[in-house]
């Protein structure tokens, strides 16, 4: 093959790989250069007390993340719900807490956020021991699908934002699953930087997961909701809720586990919840 043609084809391949990401970054920069709308600031003030507790630099980061998130993700109202800016900003603000200090990543697989007015019913198939499949329905407040959708109950999204120190947050829960699903099926081990990090993560989380199961079996009170003991994926989602909402209790009762999440999220909620408790 003539050298010129080969060079041309190489350039075409390189351009098709790199240009979309360069263009995407350029578009994100332009979005973030826009002023944060005053009406959105009011929504944060009214709906998300957590925002006030964040240090100023993280508040600024969060606003910029929200701006891009709202533009890039499609919000779909379900069961007659009409999507408003208030819904978009309240969801984006909680979802983007998990992205702080990780600037290049906006849940790349996620395309749509489906919003129901309240709890929603989902058809479910279950096989018994003999392999006989029965069909039923299940009531959900939220779901995260690895195919690129998150489903949320608006009432519970609002409640999650309003009560920011009870260790329960539907949006953080579902978006933690979405982080876990970046590599495929949710397993409780999201993408980590290297093999040693995976080993440490696996060691600490397995120990804590099994300890939780033992404590629940004995009826011992636990910081983490019993739902965390369902499987390792739910464990990661539930402890993420507690990490953001009850950092002090978490760090005191489970220091090694807190350290793992602090390192994964590149955040230390303990440092700001000490000085500006989200309780106020
Ligand atoms: Zn879950």
CSV table of C-alpha atoms and ligand atoms in Angstrom, one decimal:
chain,number,residue,atom,x,y,z
A,1,UNK,CA,0.0,0.0,0.0
A,2,UNK,CA,1.5,3.4,-0.9
A,3,UNK,CA,2.8,5.2,2.1
A,4,UNK,CA,0.6,8.3,1.5
A,5,UNK,CA,-2.6,6.3,1.5
A,6,UNK,CA,-1.5,4.5,4.7
A,7,UNK,CA,-0.8,7.8,6.4
A,8,UNK,CA,-4.1,9.2,5.2
A,9,UNK,CA,-6.0,6.2,6.6
A,10,UNK,CA,-4.1,6.4,9.9
A,11,UNK,CA,-5.1,10.0,10.2
A,12,UNK,CA,-8.7,9.2,9.5
A,13,UNK,CA,-8.8,6.5,12.1
A,14,UNK,CA,-7.1,8.8,14.7
A,15,UNK,CA,-9.5,11.6,13.9
A,16,UNK,CA,-12.5,9.4,14.3
A,17,UNK,CA,-11.3,8.3,17.7
A,18,UNK,CA,-10.1,11.6,19.1
A,19,UNK,CA,-12.3,14.3,17.5
A,20,UNK,CA,-15.6,13.3,19.2
A,21,UNK,CA,-14.0,13.6,22.6
A,22,UNK,CA,-12.3,16.8,21.8
A,23,UNK,CA,-15.5,18.2,20.4
A,24,UNK,CA,-17.4,17.0,23.5
A,25,UNK,CA,-14.9,18.6,25.9
A,26,UNK,CA,-15.1,21.9,23.9
A,27,UNK,CA,-19.0,21.8,24.1
A,28,UNK,CA,-18.8,21.1,27.9
A,29,UNK,CA,-16.4,24.0,28.4
A,30,UNK,CA,-18.8,26.3,26.6
A,31,UNK,CA,-21.8,25.1,28.7
A,32,UNK,CA,-19.8,25.7,31.9
A,33,UNK,CA,-18.8,29.2,30.8
A,34,UNK,CA,-22.5,30.2,30.9
A,35,UNK,CA,-23.7,31.8,34.1
A,36,UNK,CA,-25.5,29.4,36.4
A,37,UNK,CA,-29.1,30.4,36.1
A,38,UNK,CA,-30.5,32.3,39.1
A,39,UNK,CA,-33.7,30.2,39.1
A,40,UNK,CA,-31.5,27.1,39.4
A,41,UNK,CA,-29.7,28.6,42.3
A,42,UNK,CA,-33.1,29.1,44.0
A,43,UNK,CA,-34.0,25.5,43.3
A,44,UNK,CA,-30.7,24.4,45.0
A,45,UNK,CA,-31.4,26.7,48.0
A,46,UNK,CA,-35.0,25.5,48.3
A,47,UNK,CA,-34.6,21.8,47.6
A,48,UNK,CA,-31.1,20.8,48.5
A,49,UNK,CA,-29.8,21.8,52.0
A,50,UNK,CA,-26.8,19.6,51.4
A,51,UNK,CA,-25.5,22.2,48.9
A,52,UNK,CA,-25.0,24.8,51.6
A,53,UNK,CA,-22.8,22.4,53.6
A,54,UNK,CA,-20.4,21.9,50.8
A,55,UNK,CA,-17.1,23.9,50.8
A,56,UNK,CA,-17.2,26.8,48.2
A,57,UNK,CA,-14.9,25.1,45.7
A,58,UNK,CA,-17.1,22.0,45.6
A,59,UNK,CA,-20.2,24.2,45.3
A,60,UNK,CA,-18.7,25.7,42.3
A,61,UNK,CA,-17.7,22.4,40.8
A,62,UNK,CA,-21.2,21.0,41.5
A,63,UNK,CA,-22.9,23.8,39.7
A,64,UNK,CA,-20.7,23.3,36.6
A,65,UNK,CA,-21.4,19.5,36.7
A,66,UNK,CA,-25.1,20.2,36.9
A,67,UNK,CA,-25.0,22.5,33.9
A,68,UNK,CA,-23.5,19.8,31.7
A,69,UNK,CA,-25.6,17.0,33.1
A,70,UNK,CA,-28.9,18.8,32.5
A,71,UNK,CA,-27.9,19.4,28.8
A,72,UNK,CA,-26.5,15.9,28.1
A,73,UNK,CA,-29.0,13.7,29.7
A,74,UNK,CA,-32.6,13.2,28.5
A,75,UNK,CA,-35.3,13.6,31.2
A,76,UNK,CA,-38.5,11.7,30.5
A,77,UNK,CA,-41.7,12.2,32.5
A,78,UNK,CA,-43.7,9.0,33.0
A,79,UNK,CA,-47.3,8.3,34.0
A,80,UNK,CA,-48.4,11.8,32.9
A,81,UNK,CA,-45.6,13.6,34.8
A,82,UNK,CA,-44.5,16.8,33.1
A,83,UNK,CA,-40.7,17.4,33.6
A,84,UNK,CA,-39.7,20.8,35.0
A,85,UNK,CA,-36.4,22.5,35.6
A,86,UNK,CA,-36.9,21.9,39.3
A,87,UNK,CA,-36.9,18.1,38.7
A,88,UNK,CA,-33.8,18.3,36.4
A,89,UNK,CA,-31.8,20.4,38.8
A,90,UNK,CA,-32.8,18.5,41.9
A,91,UNK,CA,-31.9,15.2,40.3
A,92,UNK,CA,-28.7,16.4,38.7
A,93,UNK,CA,-27.5,18.1,41.9
A,94,UNK,CA,-27.7,14.8,43.8
A,95,UNK,CA,-26.4,12.7,41.0
A,96,UNK,CA,-23.4,15.0,40.4
A,97,UNK,CA,-22.3,14.8,44.1
A,98,UNK,CA,-20.8,11.4,43.0
A,99,UNK,CA,-18.8,13.0,40.2
A,100,UNK,CA,-17.1,15.8,42.2
A,101,UNK,CA,-13.3,15.8,41.8
A,102,UNK,CA,-13.7,13.5,38.8
A,103,UNK,CA,-14.0,16.0,36.0
A,104,UNK,CA,-14.0,14.0,32.9
A,105,UNK,CA,-16.8,11.6,33.6
A,106,UNK,CA,-20.6,12.2,33.4
A,107,UNK,CA,-22.0,8.7,33.6
A,108,UNK,CA,-21.0,7.9,30.0
A,109,UNK,CA,-23.5,5.0,29.6
A,110,UNK,CA,-26.5,6.9,31.0
A,111,UNK,CA,-28.8,8.4,28.4
A,112,UNK,CA,-32.2,8.8,30.0
A,113,UNK,CA,-33.6,9.5,33.4
A,114,UNK,CA,-37.2,8.3,33.6
A,115,UNK,CA,-39.2,10.1,36.3
A,116,UNK,CA,-42.5,8.8,37.8
A,117,UNK,CA,-44.6,10.9,40.1
A,118,UNK,CA,-44.2,8.3,42.9
A,119,UNK,CA,-43.4,4.6,43.4
A,120,UNK,CA,-43.9,2.6,40.2
A,121,UNK,CA,-44.8,-0.9,39.4
A,122,UNK,CA,-42.5,-3.2,37.4
A,123,UNK,CA,-43.4,-6.6,36.0
A,124,UNK,CA,-41.1,-9.3,37.4
A,125,UNK,CA,-40.4,-12.9,36.5
A,126,UNK,CA,-39.3,-15.4,39.1
A,127,UNK,CA,-38.2,-19.0,38.7
A,128,UNK,CA,-38.7,-21.4,41.5
A,129,UNK,CA,-36.4,-24.3,42.4
A,130,UNK,CA,-38.0,-26.5,39.7
A,131,UNK,CA,-37.4,-23.8,37.1
A,132,UNK,CA,-41.1,-22.9,36.8
A,133,UNK,CA,-41.3,-19.2,35.9
A,134,UNK,CA,-44.1,-17.1,37.5
A,135,UNK,CA,-44.9,-13.6,36.6
A,136,UNK,CA,-45.7,-10.9,39.2
A,137,UNK,CA,-45.3,-7.2,39.8
A,138,UNK,CA,-42.9,-5.3,42.1
A,139,UNK,CA,-43.1,-1.8,43.5
A,140,UNK,CA,-40.0,0.3,43.1
A,141,UNK,CA,-38.8,3.8,44.1
A,142,UNK,CA,-35.8,3.7,41.7
A,143,UNK,CA,-33.9,1.5,39.3
A,144,UNK,CA,-30.6,1.7,37.4
A,145,UNK,CA,-30.3,-0.2,34.2
A,146,UNK,CA,-26.9,-0.9,32.6
A,147,UNK,CA,-28.5,-0.3,29.2
A,148,UNK,CA,-28.4,3.5,30.0
A,149,UNK,CA,-31.5,4.4,32.0
A,150,UNK,CA,-32.2,5.4,35.6
A,151,UNK,CA,-35.8,5.4,36.8
A,152,UNK,CA,-36.8,7.6,39.8
A,153,UNK,CA,-39.8,8.4,41.9
A,154,UNK,CA,-40.1,12.1,42.1
A,155,UNK,CA,-41.6,12.2,45.5
A,156,UNK,CA,-38.8,10.1,46.9
A,157,UNK,CA,-36.2,12.2,45.0
A,158,UNK,CA,-37.5,15.3,46.7
A,159,UNK,CA,-37.5,13.6,50.1
A,160,UNK,CA,-33.9,12.4,49.6
A,161,UNK,CA,-32.8,16.0,48.8
A,162,UNK,CA,-34.7,17.5,51.7
A,163,UNK,CA,-33.5,15.1,54.4
A,164,UNK,CA,-29.8,15.0,53.9
A,165,UNK,CA,-28.6,13.4,57.1
A,166,UNK,CA,-30.7,10.2,57.5
A,167,UNK,CA,-28.3,8.0,55.5
A,168,UNK,CA,-31.0,7.3,52.9
A,169,UNK,CA,-30.8,8.9,49.4
A,170,UNK,CA,-32.6,7.3,46.5
A,171,UNK,CA,-30.6,9.3,43.9
A,172,UNK,CA,-27.2,8.6,45.4
A,173,UNK,CA,-28.2,4.9,45.6
A,174,UNK,CA,-29.2,4.6,41.9
A,175,UNK,CA,-26.3,6.6,40.6
A,176,UNK,CA,-23.9,4.5,42.7
A,177,UNK,CA,-25.3,1.5,40.8
A,178,UNK,CA,-24.7,3.4,37.5
A,179,UNK,CA,-21.0,3.9,38.5
A,180,UNK,CA,-20.9,0.2,39.3
A,181,UNK,CA,-22.4,-0.6,35.9
A,182,UNK,CA,-19.8,1.3,34.0
A,183,UNK,CA,-17.9,-1.9,33.5
A,184,UNK,CA,-21.0,-4.1,32.9
A,185,UNK,CA,-23.1,-6.0,35.5
A,186,UNK,CA,-23.2,-4.3,38.9
A,187,UNK,CA,-21.0,-6.3,41.3
A,188,UNK,CA,-20.2,-4.0,44.1
A,189,UNK,CA,-16.7,-3.2,42.6
A,190,UNK,CA,-16.8,-0.1,40.5
A,191,UNK,CA,-13.8,0.9,38.2
A,192,UNK,CA,-10.7,1.3,40.3
A,193,UNK,CA,-7.3,2.6,39.4
A,194,UNK,CA,-5.2,-0.6,39.6
A,195,UNK,CA,-5.0,-4.2,40.7
A,196,UNK,CA,-3.8,-3.4,44.2
A,197,UNK,CA,-6.8,-1.1,44.7
A,198,UNK,CA,-9.2,-3.9,43.6
A,199,UNK,CA,-7.5,-6.3,46.0
A,200,UNK,CA,-7.9,-3.9,48.9
A,201,UNK,CA,-11.5,-3.0,47.9
A,202,UNK,CA,-12.4,-6.6,47.7
A,203,UNK,CA,-10.8,-7.5,51.1
A,204,UNK,CA,-12.4,-4.6,53.0
A,205,UNK,CA,-15.9,-4.8,51.4
A,206,UNK,CA,-16.1,-8.5,51.7
A,207,UNK,CA,-15.3,-8.4,55.4
A,208,UNK,CA,-17.8,-5.6,56.0
A,209,UNK,CA,-20.5,-7.3,53.9
A,210,UNK,CA,-20.2,-10.6,55.8
A,211,UNK,CA,-20.0,-8.8,59.1
A,212,UNK,CA,-23.3,-6.9,58.3
A,213,UNK,CA,-24.9,-10.2,57.5
A,214,UNK,CA,-23.7,-11.7,60.8
A,215,UNK,CA,-24.9,-8.7,62.8
A,216,UNK,CA,-28.3,-8.7,61.1
A,217,UNK,CA,-28.7,-12.5,61.8
A,218,UNK,CA,-28.0,-11.8,65.5
A,219,UNK,CA,-30.3,-8.8,65.6
A,220,UNK,CA,-27.5,-6.3,66.4
A,221,UNK,CA,-28.3,-2.7,65.4
A,222,UNK,CA,-26.3,-1.6,62.3
A,223,UNK,CA,-25.5,1.7,60.7
A,224,UNK,CA,-26.3,0.3,57.2
A,225,UNK,CA,-29.8,-0.6,56.2
A,226,UNK,CA,-30.5,-4.3,56.1
A,227,UNK,CA,-31.1,-4.0,52.3
A,228,UNK,CA,-27.3,-3.6,52.0
A,229,UNK,CA,-27.0,-7.3,52.9
A,230,UNK,CA,-28.9,-8.3,49.8
A,231,UNK,CA,-25.8,-8.6,47.6
A,232,UNK,CA,-22.5,-6.8,47.1
A,233,UNK,CA,-24.0,-4.4,44.5
A,234,UNK,CA,-26.7,-3.2,46.9
A,235,UNK,CA,-24.0,-3.0,49.7
A,236,UNK,CA,-22.0,-0.6,47.6
A,237,UNK,CA,-25.1,1.5,46.8
A,238,UNK,CA,-26.3,1.7,50.4
A,239,UNK,CA,-22.9,2.5,51.9
A,240,UNK,CA,-22.6,5.3,49.3
A,241,UNK,CA,-25.8,6.8,50.7
A,242,UNK,CA,-24.4,6.7,54.2
A,243,UNK,CA,-20.9,8.0,53.1
A,244,UNK,CA,-22.5,11.2,51.8
A,245,UNK,CA,-25.1,11.7,54.4
A,246,UNK,CA,-23.7,10.4,57.7
A,247,UNK,CA,-19.9,10.7,57.3
A,248,UNK,CA,-19.1,11.1,60.9
A,249,UNK,CA,-20.9,7.9,62.1
A,250,UNK,CA,-19.5,6.0,59.1
A,251,UNK,CA,-15.9,7.1,59.7
A,252,UNK,CA,-16.2,6.3,63.4
A,253,UNK,CA,-17.9,2.9,63.1
A,254,UNK,CA,-16.3,1.6,59.8
A,255,UNK,CA,-12.9,3.5,59.4
A,256,UNK,CA,-11.4,1.1,56.9
A,257,UNK,CA,-14.5,1.0,54.7
A,258,UNK,CA,-14.8,4.8,54.9
A,259,UNK,CA,-11.2,5.0,53.7
A,260,UNK,CA,-12.1,2.9,50.6
A,261,UNK,CA,-15.0,5.1,49.7
A,262,UNK,CA,-13.0,8.3,50.4
A,263,UNK,CA,-10.4,7.1,48.0
A,264,UNK,CA,-12.9,5.9,45.3
A,265,UNK,CA,-15.0,9.1,45.4
A,266,UNK,CA,-11.9,11.4,45.9
A,267,UNK,CA,-14.0,13.2,48.6
A,268,UNK,CA,-14.0,13.4,52.4
A,269,UNK,CA,-17.5,14.4,53.5
A,270,UNK,CA,-16.3,14.2,57.1
A,271,UNK,CA,-14.1,17.3,56.5
A,272,UNK,CA,-17.1,19.5,55.6
A,273,UNK,CA,-19.8,17.9,57.7
A,274,UNK,CA,-17.6,18.7,60.8
A,275,UNK,CA,-17.5,22.4,60.1
A,276,UNK,CA,-20.9,22.8,58.4
A,277,UNK,CA,-23.0,19.9,59.7
A,278,UNK,CA,-25.8,19.0,57.2
A,279,UNK,CA,-28.0,18.7,60.3
A,280,UNK,CA,-28.5,22.4,60.6
B,1,LIG,ZN1,-30.2,-0.9,44.6
